[in-house]
Short mmCIF file of the C-alpha atoms (twelve columns), coordinates in Angstrom:
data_MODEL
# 
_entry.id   MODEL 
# 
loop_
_atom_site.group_PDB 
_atom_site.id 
_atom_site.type_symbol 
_atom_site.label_atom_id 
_atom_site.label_alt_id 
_atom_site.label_comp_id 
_atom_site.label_asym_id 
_atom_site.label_seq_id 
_atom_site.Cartn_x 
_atom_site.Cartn_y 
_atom_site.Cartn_z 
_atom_site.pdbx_PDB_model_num 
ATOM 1   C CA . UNK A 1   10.288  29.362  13.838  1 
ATOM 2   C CA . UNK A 2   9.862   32.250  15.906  1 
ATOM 3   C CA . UNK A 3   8.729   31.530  19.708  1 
ATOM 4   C CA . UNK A 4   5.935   33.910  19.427  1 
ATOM 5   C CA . UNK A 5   4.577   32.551  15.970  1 
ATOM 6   C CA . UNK A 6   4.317   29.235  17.445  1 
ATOM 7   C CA . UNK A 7   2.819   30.132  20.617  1 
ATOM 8   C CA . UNK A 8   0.572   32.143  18.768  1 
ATOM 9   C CA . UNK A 9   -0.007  28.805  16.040  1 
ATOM 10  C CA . UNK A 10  -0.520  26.591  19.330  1 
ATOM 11  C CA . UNK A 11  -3.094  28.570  20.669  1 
ATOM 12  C CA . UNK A 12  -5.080  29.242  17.757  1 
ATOM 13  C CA . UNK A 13  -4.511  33.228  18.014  1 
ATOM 14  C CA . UNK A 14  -5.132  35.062  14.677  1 
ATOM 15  C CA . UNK A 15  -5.007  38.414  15.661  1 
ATOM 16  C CA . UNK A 16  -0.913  37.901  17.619  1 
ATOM 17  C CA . UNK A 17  -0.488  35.770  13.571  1 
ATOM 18  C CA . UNK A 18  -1.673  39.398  11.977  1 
ATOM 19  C CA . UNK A 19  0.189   41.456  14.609  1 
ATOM 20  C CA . UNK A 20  3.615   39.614  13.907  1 
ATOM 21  C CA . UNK A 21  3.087   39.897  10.384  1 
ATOM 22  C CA . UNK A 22  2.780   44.156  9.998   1 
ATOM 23  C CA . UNK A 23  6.000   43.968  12.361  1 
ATOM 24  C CA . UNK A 24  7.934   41.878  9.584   1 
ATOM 25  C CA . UNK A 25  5.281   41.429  6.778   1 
ATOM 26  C CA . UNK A 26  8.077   38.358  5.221   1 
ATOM 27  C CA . UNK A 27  7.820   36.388  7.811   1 
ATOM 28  C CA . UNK A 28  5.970   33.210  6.008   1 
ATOM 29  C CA . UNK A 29  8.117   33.750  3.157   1 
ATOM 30  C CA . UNK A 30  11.191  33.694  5.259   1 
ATOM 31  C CA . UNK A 31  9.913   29.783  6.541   1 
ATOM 32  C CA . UNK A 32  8.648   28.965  2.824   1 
ATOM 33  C CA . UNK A 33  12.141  28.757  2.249   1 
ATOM 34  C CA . UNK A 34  13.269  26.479  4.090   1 
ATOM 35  C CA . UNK A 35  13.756  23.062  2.372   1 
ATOM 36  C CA . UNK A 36  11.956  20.583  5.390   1 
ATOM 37  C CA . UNK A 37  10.488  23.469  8.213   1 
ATOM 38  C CA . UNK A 38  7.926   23.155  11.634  1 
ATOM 39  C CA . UNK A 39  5.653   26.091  10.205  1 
ATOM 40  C CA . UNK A 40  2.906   27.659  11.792  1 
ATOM 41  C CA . UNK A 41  0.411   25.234  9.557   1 
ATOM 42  C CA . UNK A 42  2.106   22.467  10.993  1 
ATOM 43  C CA . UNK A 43  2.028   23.425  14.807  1 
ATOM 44  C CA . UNK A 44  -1.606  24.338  14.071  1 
ATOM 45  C CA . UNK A 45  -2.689  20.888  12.428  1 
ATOM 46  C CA . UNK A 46  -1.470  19.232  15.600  1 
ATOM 47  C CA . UNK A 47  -2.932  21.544  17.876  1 
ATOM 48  C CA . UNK A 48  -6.211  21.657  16.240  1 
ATOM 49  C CA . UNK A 49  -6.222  25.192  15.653  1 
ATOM 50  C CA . UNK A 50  -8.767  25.429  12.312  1 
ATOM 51  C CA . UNK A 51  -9.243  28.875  11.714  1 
ATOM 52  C CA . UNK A 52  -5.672  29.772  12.155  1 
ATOM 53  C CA . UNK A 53  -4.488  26.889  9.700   1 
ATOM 54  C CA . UNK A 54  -7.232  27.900  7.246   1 
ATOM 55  C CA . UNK A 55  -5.819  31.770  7.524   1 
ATOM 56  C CA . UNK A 56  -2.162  30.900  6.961   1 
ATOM 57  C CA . UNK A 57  -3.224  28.477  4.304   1 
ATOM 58  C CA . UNK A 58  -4.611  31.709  2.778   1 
ATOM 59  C CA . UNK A 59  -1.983  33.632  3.259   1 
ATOM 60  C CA . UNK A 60  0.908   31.184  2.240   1 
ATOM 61  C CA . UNK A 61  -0.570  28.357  0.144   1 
ATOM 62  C CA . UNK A 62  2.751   26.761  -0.243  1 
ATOM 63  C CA . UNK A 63  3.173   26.119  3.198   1 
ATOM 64  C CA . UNK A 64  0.425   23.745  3.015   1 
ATOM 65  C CA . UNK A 65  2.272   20.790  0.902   1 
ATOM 66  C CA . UNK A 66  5.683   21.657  3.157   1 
ATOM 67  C CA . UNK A 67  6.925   18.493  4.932   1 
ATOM 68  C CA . UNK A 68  8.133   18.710  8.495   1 
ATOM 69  C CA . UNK A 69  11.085  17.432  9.734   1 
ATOM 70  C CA . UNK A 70  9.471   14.010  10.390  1 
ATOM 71  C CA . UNK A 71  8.408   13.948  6.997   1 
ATOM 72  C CA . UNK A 72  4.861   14.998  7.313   1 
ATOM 73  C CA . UNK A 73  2.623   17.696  6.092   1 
ATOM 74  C CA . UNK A 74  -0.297  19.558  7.751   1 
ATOM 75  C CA . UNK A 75  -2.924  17.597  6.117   1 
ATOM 76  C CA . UNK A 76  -0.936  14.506  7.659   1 
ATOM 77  C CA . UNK A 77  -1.324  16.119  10.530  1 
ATOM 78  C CA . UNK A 78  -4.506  17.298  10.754  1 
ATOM 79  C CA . UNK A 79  -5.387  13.150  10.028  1 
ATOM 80  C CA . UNK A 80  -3.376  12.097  12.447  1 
ATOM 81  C CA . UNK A 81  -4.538  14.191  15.289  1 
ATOM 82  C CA . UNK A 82  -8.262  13.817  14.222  1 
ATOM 83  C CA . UNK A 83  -8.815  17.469  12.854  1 
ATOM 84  C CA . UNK A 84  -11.384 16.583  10.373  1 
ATOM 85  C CA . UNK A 85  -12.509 20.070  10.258  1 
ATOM 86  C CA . UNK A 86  -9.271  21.715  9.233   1 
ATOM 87  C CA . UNK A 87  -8.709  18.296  6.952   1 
ATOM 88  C CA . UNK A 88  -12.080 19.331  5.007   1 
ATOM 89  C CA . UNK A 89  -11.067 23.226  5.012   1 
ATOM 90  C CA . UNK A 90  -7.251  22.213  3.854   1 
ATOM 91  C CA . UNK A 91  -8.650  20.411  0.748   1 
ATOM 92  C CA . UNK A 92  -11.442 23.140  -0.173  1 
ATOM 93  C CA . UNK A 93  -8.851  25.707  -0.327  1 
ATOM 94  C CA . UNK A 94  -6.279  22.942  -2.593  1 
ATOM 95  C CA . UNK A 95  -7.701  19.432  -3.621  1 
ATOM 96  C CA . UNK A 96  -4.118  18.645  -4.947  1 
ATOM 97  C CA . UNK A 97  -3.590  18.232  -1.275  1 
ATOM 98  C CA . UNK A 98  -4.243  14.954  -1.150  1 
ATOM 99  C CA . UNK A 99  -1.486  14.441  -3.534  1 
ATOM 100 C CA . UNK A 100 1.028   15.467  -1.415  1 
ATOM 101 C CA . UNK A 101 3.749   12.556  -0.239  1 
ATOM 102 C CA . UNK A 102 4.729   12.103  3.272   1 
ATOM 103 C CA . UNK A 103 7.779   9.817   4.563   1 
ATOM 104 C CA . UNK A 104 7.206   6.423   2.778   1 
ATOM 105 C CA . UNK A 105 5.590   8.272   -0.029  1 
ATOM 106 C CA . UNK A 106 2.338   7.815   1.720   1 
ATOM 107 C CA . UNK A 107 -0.396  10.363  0.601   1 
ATOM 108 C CA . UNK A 108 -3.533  11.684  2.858   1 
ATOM 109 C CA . UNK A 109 -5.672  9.213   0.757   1 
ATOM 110 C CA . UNK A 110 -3.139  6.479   1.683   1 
ATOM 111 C CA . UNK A 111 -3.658  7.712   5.221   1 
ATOM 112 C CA . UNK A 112 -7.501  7.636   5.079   1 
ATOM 113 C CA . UNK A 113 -7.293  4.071   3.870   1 
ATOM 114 C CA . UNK A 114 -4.917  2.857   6.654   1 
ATOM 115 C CA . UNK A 115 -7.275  4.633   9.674   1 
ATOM 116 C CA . UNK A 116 -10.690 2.896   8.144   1 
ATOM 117 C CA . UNK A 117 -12.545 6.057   7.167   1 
ATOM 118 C CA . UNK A 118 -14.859 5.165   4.248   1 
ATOM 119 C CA . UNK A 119 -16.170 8.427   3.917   1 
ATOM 120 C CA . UNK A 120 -13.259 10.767  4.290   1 
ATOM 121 C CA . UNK A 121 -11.636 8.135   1.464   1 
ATOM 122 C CA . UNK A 122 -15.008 8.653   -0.841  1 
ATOM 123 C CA . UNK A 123 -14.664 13.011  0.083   1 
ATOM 124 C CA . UNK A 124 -10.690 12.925  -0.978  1 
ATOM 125 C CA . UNK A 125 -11.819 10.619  -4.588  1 
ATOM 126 C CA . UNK A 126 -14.402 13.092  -5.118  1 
ATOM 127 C CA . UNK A 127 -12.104 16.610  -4.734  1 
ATOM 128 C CA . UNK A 128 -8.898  14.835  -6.266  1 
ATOM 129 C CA . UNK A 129 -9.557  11.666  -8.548  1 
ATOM 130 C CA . UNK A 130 -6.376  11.810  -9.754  1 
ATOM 131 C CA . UNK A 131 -4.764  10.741  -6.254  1 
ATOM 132 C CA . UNK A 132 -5.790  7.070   -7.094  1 
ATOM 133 C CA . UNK A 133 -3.037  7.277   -9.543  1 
ATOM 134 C CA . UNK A 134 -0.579  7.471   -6.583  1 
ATOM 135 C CA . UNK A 135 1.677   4.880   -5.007  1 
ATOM 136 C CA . UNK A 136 3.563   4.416   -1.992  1 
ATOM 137 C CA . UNK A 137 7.291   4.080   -1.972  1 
ATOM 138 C CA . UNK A 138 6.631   0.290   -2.133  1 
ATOM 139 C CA . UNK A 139 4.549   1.083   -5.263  1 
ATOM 140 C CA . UNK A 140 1.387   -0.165  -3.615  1 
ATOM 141 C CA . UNK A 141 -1.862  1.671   -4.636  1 
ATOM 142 C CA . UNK A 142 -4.420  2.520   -2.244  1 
ATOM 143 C CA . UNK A 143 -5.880  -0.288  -2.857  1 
ATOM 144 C CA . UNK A 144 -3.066  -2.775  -1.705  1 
ATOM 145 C CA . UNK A 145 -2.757  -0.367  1.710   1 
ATOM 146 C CA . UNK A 146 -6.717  -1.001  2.579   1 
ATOM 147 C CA . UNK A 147 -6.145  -4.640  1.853   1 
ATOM 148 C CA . UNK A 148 -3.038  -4.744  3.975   1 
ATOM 149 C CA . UNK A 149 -4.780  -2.565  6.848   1 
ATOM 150 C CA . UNK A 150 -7.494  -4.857  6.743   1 
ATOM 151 C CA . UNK A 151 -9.834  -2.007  6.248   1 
ATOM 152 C CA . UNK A 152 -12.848 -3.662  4.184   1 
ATOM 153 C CA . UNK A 153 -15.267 -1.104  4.404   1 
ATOM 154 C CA . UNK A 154 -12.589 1.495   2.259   1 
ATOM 155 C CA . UNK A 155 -11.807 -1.287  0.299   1 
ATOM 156 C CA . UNK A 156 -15.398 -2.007  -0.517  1 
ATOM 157 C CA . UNK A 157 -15.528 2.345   -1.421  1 
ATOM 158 C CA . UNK A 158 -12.306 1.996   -4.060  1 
ATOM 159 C CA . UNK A 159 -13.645 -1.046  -5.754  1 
ATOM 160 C CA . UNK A 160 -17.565 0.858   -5.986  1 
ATOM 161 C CA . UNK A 161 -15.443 4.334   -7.267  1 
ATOM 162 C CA . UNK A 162 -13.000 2.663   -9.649  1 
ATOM 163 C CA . UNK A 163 -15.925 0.542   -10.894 1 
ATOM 164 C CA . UNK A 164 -17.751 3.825   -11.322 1 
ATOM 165 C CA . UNK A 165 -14.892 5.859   -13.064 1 
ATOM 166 C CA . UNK A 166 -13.991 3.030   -14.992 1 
ATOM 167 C CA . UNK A 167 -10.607 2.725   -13.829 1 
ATOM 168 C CA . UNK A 168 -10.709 -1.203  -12.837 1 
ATOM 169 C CA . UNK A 169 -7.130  -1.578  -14.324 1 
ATOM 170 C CA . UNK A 170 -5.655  -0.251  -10.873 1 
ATOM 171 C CA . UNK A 171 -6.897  -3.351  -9.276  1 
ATOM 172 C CA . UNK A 172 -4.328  -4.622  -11.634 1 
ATOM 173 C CA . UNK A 173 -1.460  -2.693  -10.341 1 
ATOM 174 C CA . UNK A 174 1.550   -4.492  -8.690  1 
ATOM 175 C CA . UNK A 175 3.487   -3.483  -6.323  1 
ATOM 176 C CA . UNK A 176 7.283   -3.960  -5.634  1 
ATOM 177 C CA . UNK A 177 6.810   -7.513  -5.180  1 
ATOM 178 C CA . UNK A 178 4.873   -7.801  -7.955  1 
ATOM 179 C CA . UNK A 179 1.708   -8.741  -6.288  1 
ATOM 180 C CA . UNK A 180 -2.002  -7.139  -7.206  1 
ATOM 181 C CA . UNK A 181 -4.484  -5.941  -4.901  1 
ATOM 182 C CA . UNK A 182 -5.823  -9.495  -5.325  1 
ATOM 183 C CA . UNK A 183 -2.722  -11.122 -4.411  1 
ATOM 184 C CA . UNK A 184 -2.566  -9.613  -1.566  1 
ATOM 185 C CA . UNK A 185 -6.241  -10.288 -0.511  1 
ATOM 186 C CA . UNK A 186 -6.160  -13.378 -1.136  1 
ATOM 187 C CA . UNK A 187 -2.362  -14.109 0.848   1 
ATOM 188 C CA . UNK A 188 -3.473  -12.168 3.683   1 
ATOM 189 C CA . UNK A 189 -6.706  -14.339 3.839   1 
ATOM 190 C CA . UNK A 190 -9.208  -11.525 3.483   1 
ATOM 191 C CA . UNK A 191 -12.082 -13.543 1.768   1 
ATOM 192 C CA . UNK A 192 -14.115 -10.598 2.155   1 
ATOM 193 C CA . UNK A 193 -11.945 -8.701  -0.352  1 
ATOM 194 C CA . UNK A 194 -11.190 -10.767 -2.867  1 
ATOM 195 C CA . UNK A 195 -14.674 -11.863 -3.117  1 
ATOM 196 C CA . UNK A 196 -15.272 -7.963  -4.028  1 
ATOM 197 C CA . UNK A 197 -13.255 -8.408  -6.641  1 
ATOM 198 C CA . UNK A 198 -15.507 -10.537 -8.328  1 
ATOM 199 C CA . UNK A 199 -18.630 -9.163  -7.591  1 
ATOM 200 C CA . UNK A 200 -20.858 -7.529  -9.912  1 
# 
């Protein structure tokens, strides 16, 4: 990427992003197609640039769901480096987002789930219910990656939502080993959880 497109991605300055652009207008396009790229969206997400992000996500929407070199998108990003603003204004502009698999095959609402963030978790089930569907390159389900994170308090959310949808057969789900969400509860000694499972 360009020194001066980063610099200007780092800092957050949308006017230098517009500037570069009327000099060579196919700039974006130029880093769209590349395979695994650093683009702007990414060095943005980690600086915690919003507004910038949210125009290049306008201007490029592809570059949104691009992986970086460590195998991450912006949304990963954005998680990791605490940019719940630009998390909310990533999946407002594309829910399917969410969807998008990291390294590990690890999705933003597999993310959510590891960091404890009951409410970010309920947000992403709400703009993308299909992302429950998803599974991690061990083929657990969200479910099994709150279990095995000990986060209780998302668990507790994905029970409450799949109860809700009626879409209790993920609970059922088994991953590579061929263990449920219950299995694993229940062999990691989270009484909590498996107790959930059970409840009305």
């Amino acid at each position: 990427m360009d020194e001066q497109l980063r610099t200007a991605a780092e800092n957050g300055e949308v006017d230098a992003l517009y500037t570069k652009l009327a000099a060579d207008p196919y700039m974006l396009d130029r880093i769209d197609h590349i395979p695994i790229a650093d683009t702007p969206l990414h060095v943005a997400a980690v600086a915690g640039r919003t507004h910038f992000a949210m125009e290049v996500a306008n201007l490029k929407p592809s570059l949104a769901s691009k992986l970086n070199h460590m195998g991450l998108s912006p949304l990963h990003l954005a998680l990791q480096h605490k940019c719940i603003k630009m998390v909310r204004g990533l999946i407002r502009t594309n829910s399917q987002l969410i969807r998008v698999k990291a390294k590990g095959i690890i999705t933003p609402l597999h993310y959510v789930a590891q960091i404890e963030d009951p409410d970010l978790l309920a947000e992403f089930l709400s703009a993308c219910p299909s992302s429950i569907e998803d599974t991690t390159v061990h083929c657990e389900t969200v479910v099994h990656v709150a279990i095995r994170n000990g986060s209780i308090r998302c668990f507790k959310v994905l029970v409450g939502w799949l109860r809700r949808v009626e879409k209790e057969d993920v609970l059922n789900w088994k991953d590579e080993d061929g263990n449920t969400a219950l299995h694993t509860a229940v062999s990691s000694g989270q009484t909590e959880a498996s107790f959930d499972f059970f409840s009305p």
